[in-house]
Coordinates of C-alpha atoms in Angstrom, one line a residue:
Chain W
G152 CA 16.0 71.0 -159.0
A153 CA 13.4 71.1 -156.0
V154 CA 12.8 75.1 -156.1
V155 CA 10.3 76.6 -154.0
S156 CA 8.9 80.2 -155.0
Q157 CA 7.1 82.3 -152.4
H158 CA 5.3 85.5 -153.3
P159 CA 5.3 88.5 -152.1
S160 CA 8.6 88.7 -150.4
W161 CA 7.7 91.7 -148.3
V162 CA 4.4 93.1 -147.5
I163 CA 3.5 96.4 -145.6
C164 CA -0.3 97.0 -144.8
K165 CA -2.4 98.6 -142.6
S166 CA -4.2 97.0 -139.7
G167 CA -7.5 94.9 -140.7
T168 CA -6.4 94.2 -144.2
S169 CA -6.2 90.5 -145.3
V170 CA -2.9 89.4 -147.0
K171 CA -2.5 86.4 -149.4
I172 CA 0.9 84.7 -149.6
E173 CA 1.5 82.1 -152.5
C174 CA 3.9 79.2 -152.4
R175 CA 4.5 77.4 -155.7
S176 CA 6.5 74.4 -156.3
L177 CA 8.2 75.2 -159.7
D178 CA 9.6 72.0 -160.8
F179 CA 8.0 69.2 -158.7
Q180 CA 4.6 68.2 -157.6
A181 CA 4.0 68.5 -153.9
T182 CA 0.9 66.9 -152.3
T183 CA 2.0 68.6 -149.1
M184 CA 3.1 71.9 -148.1
F185 CA 4.1 73.3 -144.9
W186 CA 3.7 76.9 -143.5
Y187 CA 6.0 78.1 -140.7
R188 CA 6.2 81.5 -138.7
Q189 CA 9.4 82.8 -137.3
F190 CA 9.7 85.7 -134.9
P191 CA 13.3 87.4 -134.8
K192 CA 15.8 85.5 -133.2
Q193 CA 13.3 82.6 -132.4
S194 CA 13.2 79.1 -134.3
L195 CA 10.9 77.9 -136.8
M196 CA 7.3 77.2 -135.8
L197 CA 4.8 75.0 -137.8
M198 CA 1.7 76.9 -138.2
A199 CA -0.2 74.1 -140.6
T200 CA 0.5 71.4 -142.9
S201 CA -1.3 72.1 -146.4
N202 CA -2.5 69.0 -148.0
E203 CA -3.6 69.2 -151.9
G204 CA -7.4 68.5 -152.3
S205 CA -8.2 68.5 -148.6
K206 CA -8.2 70.5 -145.2
A207 CA -5.1 71.8 -144.0
T208 CA -4.1 70.2 -140.6
Y209 CA -3.3 73.1 -138.1
E210 CA -1.1 73.1 -135.1
Q211 CA -2.4 73.7 -131.6
G212 CA -2.9 77.2 -131.1
V213 CA -3.2 78.3 -134.8
E214 CA -6.4 79.8 -135.5
K215 CA -7.5 78.2 -138.7
D216 CA -10.2 80.8 -139.3
K217 CA -7.3 83.6 -139.2
F218 CA -4.8 81.6 -141.1
L219 CA -6.8 80.2 -144.4
I220 CA -5.0 77.8 -146.2
N221 CA -6.0 76.6 -149.6
H222 CA -4.0 73.5 -151.6
A223 CA -5.9 73.7 -154.9
S224 CA -3.3 72.2 -157.1
L225 CA -0.1 70.0 -156.9
T226 CA 1.9 73.0 -157.1
L227 CA 0.3 75.9 -155.3
S228 CA -0.8 76.5 -151.8
T229 CA -1.8 79.8 -150.3
L230 CA -2.0 81.3 -146.9
T231 CA -4.3 84.1 -146.3
V232 CA -3.7 86.1 -143.0
T233 CA -7.4 87.6 -142.5
S234 CA -8.0 90.8 -140.7
A235 CA -4.3 91.1 -140.0
H236 CA -3.1 92.8 -136.7
P237 CA 0.2 94.2 -135.5
E238 CA 0.7 91.0 -133.7
D239 CA 0.5 89.0 -136.9
S240 CA 3.8 90.6 -138.2
S241 CA 6.4 87.9 -138.7
F242 CA 8.1 86.3 -141.2
Y243 CA 6.1 83.6 -142.9
I244 CA 8.0 80.8 -144.6
C245 CA 6.5 77.8 -146.9
S246 CA 8.2 74.6 -147.6
A247 CA 7.6 71.4 -149.9
R248 CA 8.7 68.1 -150.2
V249 CA 9.3 66.2 -153.3
E250 CA 6.8 63.7 -153.2
A251 CA 8.7 60.8 -155.3
G252 CA 11.1 59.3 -152.7
G253 CA 8.7 59.0 -149.7
E254 CA 8.2 60.9 -146.6
S255 CA 12.1 61.1 -145.6
Q256 CA 12.8 63.6 -148.5
P257 CA 13.9 66.9 -147.1
Q258 CA 11.6 69.9 -146.9
H259 CA 12.8 72.8 -149.4
F260 CA 12.0 76.4 -148.4
G261 CA 10.5 79.4 -150.2
D262 CA 12.3 82.9 -149.7
G263 CA 10.0 83.9 -147.0
T264 CA 7.5 86.6 -146.5
R265 CA 8.0 89.3 -144.5
L266 CA 4.8 90.9 -143.1
S267 CA 4.7 94.1 -141.3
I268 CA 1.3 95.5 -140.0
L269 CA 1.0 98.9 -139.3
Chain K
G153 CA 7.7 64.5 -125.1
Q154 CA 9.9 65.1 -128.2
N155 CA 12.9 67.4 -128.0
I156 CA 15.6 68.5 -130.0
D157 CA 18.8 70.3 -128.2
Q158 CA 21.4 72.0 -129.7
P159 CA 23.6 75.1 -128.4
T160 CA 22.4 78.4 -128.8
E161 CA 25.5 80.1 -130.0
M162 CA 28.9 79.2 -131.0
T163 CA 31.9 81.2 -132.1
A164 CA 34.8 80.0 -134.3
T165 CA 37.6 81.4 -136.2
E166 CA 38.0 82.0 -140.1
G167 CA 39.8 78.8 -141.5
A168 CA 39.2 76.6 -138.6
I169 CA 37.0 73.7 -137.9
V170 CA 33.7 73.8 -135.9
Q171 CA 31.3 70.8 -134.8
I172 CA 27.9 71.8 -133.9
N173 CA 26.2 69.0 -131.7
C174 CA 22.6 67.9 -131.6
T175 CA 20.9 65.5 -129.5
Y176 CA 17.2 64.2 -130.2
Q177 CA 14.5 62.6 -128.2
T178 CA 11.7 61.6 -130.9
S179 CA 8.6 59.1 -130.9
G180 CA 10.2 57.0 -133.5
F181 CA 12.9 57.9 -135.8
N182 CA 13.0 58.3 -139.6
G183 CA 16.2 60.3 -140.0
L184 CA 17.8 63.7 -139.0
F185 CA 18.4 66.9 -141.0
W186 CA 20.5 69.9 -140.8
Y187 CA 19.6 73.1 -142.3
Q188 CA 21.6 76.5 -142.7
Q189 CA 19.7 79.9 -142.2
H190 CA 21.4 83.1 -143.1
A191 CA 19.9 86.1 -140.8
G192 CA 16.6 87.2 -142.5
E193 CA 16.5 84.2 -145.1
A194 CA 14.8 80.9 -145.3
P195 CA 16.2 77.8 -144.4
T196 CA 18.3 75.9 -147.1
F197 CA 18.8 72.1 -147.0
L198 CA 22.4 70.8 -145.7
S199 CA 22.2 67.3 -145.1
Y200 CA 20.1 63.9 -143.9
N201 CA 21.5 61.3 -141.9
V202 CA 19.2 58.0 -141.1
L203 CA 22.0 55.5 -140.8
D204 CA 24.9 55.6 -138.2
G205 CA 27.9 57.3 -139.5
L206 CA 29.5 60.1 -141.3
E207 CA 28.1 61.7 -144.4
E208 CA 30.3 64.1 -146.1
K209 CA 29.6 66.9 -148.3
G210 CA 32.4 68.9 -149.3
R211 CA 33.5 71.4 -146.3
F212 CA 30.3 70.2 -144.4
S213 CA 29.9 66.7 -142.8
S214 CA 27.2 65.4 -140.7
F215 CA 27.4 62.4 -138.3
L216 CA 24.5 60.2 -136.6
S217 CA 24.7 57.9 -133.8
R218 CA 21.0 56.5 -133.4
S219 CA 22.0 54.7 -130.4
K220 CA 23.1 57.8 -128.4
G221 CA 20.3 59.8 -130.1
Y222 CA 23.0 62.1 -131.1
S223 CA 24.2 64.3 -134.4
Y224 CA 26.7 66.6 -135.1
L225 CA 27.5 68.8 -138.2
L226 CA 31.2 69.6 -138.9
L227 CA 32.3 72.5 -140.7
K228 CA 35.8 72.7 -141.9
E229 CA 37.9 75.5 -143.5
L230 CA 35.2 78.2 -141.9
Q231 CA 34.6 81.2 -144.2
M232 CA 32.9 84.3 -143.1
K233 CA 30.0 83.5 -145.3
D234 CA 29.2 80.3 -143.0
S235 CA 28.4 82.8 -140.2
A236 CA 24.6 81.6 -139.9
S237 CA 22.3 79.7 -137.7
Y238 CA 22.4 75.8 -138.2
L239 CA 19.0 74.2 -137.6
C240 CA 18.6 70.6 -136.5
A241 CA 15.3 68.6 -137.1
G242 CA 14.6 65.3 -136.2
L243 CA 11.9 63.1 -138.4
D244 CA 9.5 61.1 -136.0
S245 CA 7.7 58.1 -136.6
N246 CA 4.7 60.0 -138.2
Y247 CA 7.4 61.8 -140.5
Q248 CA 7.0 64.9 -138.6
L249 CA 9.9 67.2 -138.3
I250 CA 10.8 68.3 -134.7
W251 CA 12.9 71.3 -135.0
G252 CA 15.7 72.6 -132.8
A253 CA 15.9 76.2 -131.9
G254 CA 19.2 76.4 -133.9
T255 CA 22.7 77.3 -133.3
K256 CA 23.9 80.6 -134.2
L257 CA 27.6 80.4 -135.4
I258 CA 29.7 83.6 -135.4
I259 CA 32.8 83.3 -137.5
K260 CA 35.6 85.6 -136.6
P261 CA 38.4 87.0 -138.8

């Protein structure tokens, strides 16, 4: 149980393109999902917390107009990187927590999306 | 401020035992997680401790001392596939995860 699916796994596109990444909880409902970014050989950096039916909560320094998050259902959150540039190239990972059992439940991660902007 | 400290890198031999330490300072405490992350992959959940003591799961065990703000992950009978980064993360009073930078574990034959 607690499977999180993330799609696509790899994106290569030209500078200026907008890229949408989907995160789905396959066998559980998730009111809250999390979006992380990880640069090579660095730790996970939380970008934003996605809340079903309401606005996402962004971490300091993350541009909400550049990284659009939509969490329209209890099983799907999307991250859109708008007008992507080479410096946005990174490994983007989503996670979700099984709601039943409370906020101490572990986050379960999708497989990540490797984004390369040319 | 909130902080998680763990060693950057450790090396161990196949078949041996290794202990990865983690110290934490969080605003309140609602538990501590350990995750494994292989290179180029997403993290996978290993363990969660909220009470003092040792939790054993097969070859992996995790220990917590709340009074010392300290945890460790113990890996026994090391296998080459255990080569990965191990992430320690503390859950603060707002149930926010505070991540450590990870410990890269290198297993040698």
